């Protein structure tokens, strides 16, 4: 894949998605996204997926079911 010299590469895009760019780097990527709607759509989709994963991983685990609690109590007594 060829890219324009002023367009960000995959490493810059990944760093942008992971909040690892300094301010000038973020501005450069955002300027490139403003000029390239297809790239902007891809990055927005990646951001959506990233945020959905973060939200899913931050949720507390579900409470154990009644059968699991009973089994745990039996094990604890034994």
mmCIF file of C-alpha atoms in Angstrom:
data_model
loop_
_atom_site.group_PDB
_atom_site.id
_atom_site.type_symbol
_atom_site.label_atom_id
_atom_site.label_comp_id
_atom_site.label_asym_id
_atom_site.label_seq_id
_atom_site.Cartn_x
_atom_site.Cartn_y
_atom_site.Cartn_z
ATOM 1 C CA UNK A 1 0.000 0.000 0.000
ATOM 2 C CA UNK A 2 1.463 3.343 -0.973
ATOM 3 C CA UNK A 3 0.776 6.401 1.071
ATOM 4 C CA UNK A 4 1.284 10.098 0.663
ATOM 5 C CA UNK A 5 4.322 11.420 2.508
ATOM 6 C CA UNK A 6 2.104 13.583 4.724
ATOM 7 C CA UNK A 7 -0.413 10.848 5.544
ATOM 8 C CA UNK A 8 -0.039 8.814 8.723
ATOM 9 C CA UNK A 9 1.130 5.221 8.522
ATOM 10 C CA UNK A 10 -0.298 2.258 10.402
ATOM 11 C CA UNK A 11 2.032 2.868 13.355
ATOM 12 C CA UNK A 12 0.804 6.440 13.730
ATOM 13 C CA UNK A 13 -2.838 5.335 13.415
ATOM 14 C CA UNK A 14 -2.332 2.625 16.043
ATOM 15 C CA UNK A 15 -0.614 5.103 18.365
ATOM 16 C CA UNK A 16 -3.522 7.525 17.844
ATOM 17 C CA UNK A 17 -6.057 4.805 18.666
ATOM 18 C CA UNK A 18 -4.146 3.913 21.838
ATOM 19 C CA UNK A 19 -3.686 7.519 23.041
ATOM 20 C CA UNK A 20 0.087 7.241 22.645
ATOM 21 C CA UNK A 21 0.767 10.303 20.492
ATOM 22 C CA UNK A 22 1.995 13.641 21.703
ATOM 23 C CA UNK A 23 -0.057 16.716 20.831
ATOM 24 C CA UNK A 24 1.717 17.492 17.515
ATOM 25 C CA UNK A 25 1.317 13.850 16.460
ATOM 26 C CA UNK A 26 -2.404 13.869 17.312
ATOM 27 C CA UNK A 27 -2.898 17.078 15.350
ATOM 28 C CA UNK A 28 -1.094 15.610 12.323
ATOM 29 C CA UNK A 29 -3.237 12.472 12.359
ATOM 30 C CA UNK A 30 -6.439 14.462 12.838
ATOM 31 C CA UNK A 31 -5.533 16.740 9.922
ATOM 32 C CA UNK A 32 -5.009 13.664 7.745
ATOM 33 C CA UNK A 33 -8.344 12.215 8.893
ATOM 34 C CA UNK A 34 -10.076 15.466 7.985
ATOM 35 C CA UNK A 35 -8.701 15.151 4.425
ATOM 36 C CA UNK A 36 -9.473 11.437 4.021
ATOM 37 C CA UNK A 37 -13.083 10.431 4.818
ATOM 38 C CA UNK A 38 -12.465 6.722 4.186
ATOM 39 C CA UNK A 39 -9.546 6.666 6.625
ATOM 40 C CA UNK A 40 -11.560 8.696 9.129
ATOM 41 C CA UNK A 41 -14.423 6.186 8.914
ATOM 42 C CA UNK A 42 -12.022 3.299 9.517
ATOM 43 C CA UNK A 43 -10.417 5.020 12.488
ATOM 44 C CA UNK A 44 -13.819 5.899 13.962
ATOM 45 C CA UNK A 45 -14.876 2.258 13.658
ATOM 46 C CA UNK A 46 -11.659 1.161 15.355
ATOM 47 C CA UNK A 47 -12.271 3.680 18.153
ATOM 48 C CA UNK A 48 -15.817 2.351 18.597
ATOM 49 C CA UNK A 49 -14.539 -1.225 18.866
ATOM 50 C CA UNK A 50 -11.797 -0.175 21.290
ATOM 51 C CA UNK A 51 -14.273 1.638 23.518
ATOM 52 C CA UNK A 52 -16.753 -1.251 23.437
ATOM 53 C CA UNK A 53 -14.001 -3.653 24.501
ATOM 54 C CA UNK A 54 -12.874 -1.348 27.287
ATOM 55 C CA UNK A 55 -16.456 -1.021 28.522
ATOM 56 C CA UNK A 56 -16.985 -4.773 28.424
ATOM 57 C CA UNK A 57 -13.784 -5.442 30.344
ATOM 58 C CA UNK A 58 -14.519 -2.790 32.977
ATOM 59 C CA UNK A 59 -17.860 -4.294 33.980
ATOM 60 C CA UNK A 60 -17.893 -6.242 37.224
ATOM 61 C CA UNK A 61 -18.402 -9.960 36.821
ATOM 62 C CA UNK A 62 -21.912 -11.270 37.114
ATOM 63 C CA UNK A 63 -22.982 -12.607 40.495
ATOM 64 C CA UNK A 64 -22.632 -16.388 40.735
ATOM 65 C CA UNK A 65 -25.750 -18.466 40.364
ATOM 66 C CA UNK A 66 -27.417 -20.227 43.296
ATOM 67 C CA UNK A 67 -25.937 -23.600 42.320
ATOM 68 C CA UNK A 68 -22.444 -22.152 42.251
ATOM 69 C CA UNK A 69 -22.910 -20.555 45.674
ATOM 70 C CA UNK A 70 -24.141 -23.855 47.142
ATOM 71 C CA UNK A 71 -21.207 -25.760 45.656
ATOM 72 C CA UNK A 72 -18.756 -23.168 47.006
ATOM 73 C CA UNK A 73 -20.261 -23.467 50.498
ATOM 74 C CA UNK A 74 -19.954 -27.253 50.364
ATOM 75 C CA UNK A 75 -16.317 -26.964 49.352
ATOM 76 C CA UNK A 76 -15.643 -24.422 52.059
ATOM 77 C CA UNK A 77 -17.092 -26.688 54.750
ATOM 78 C CA UNK A 78 -15.139 -29.686 53.462
#
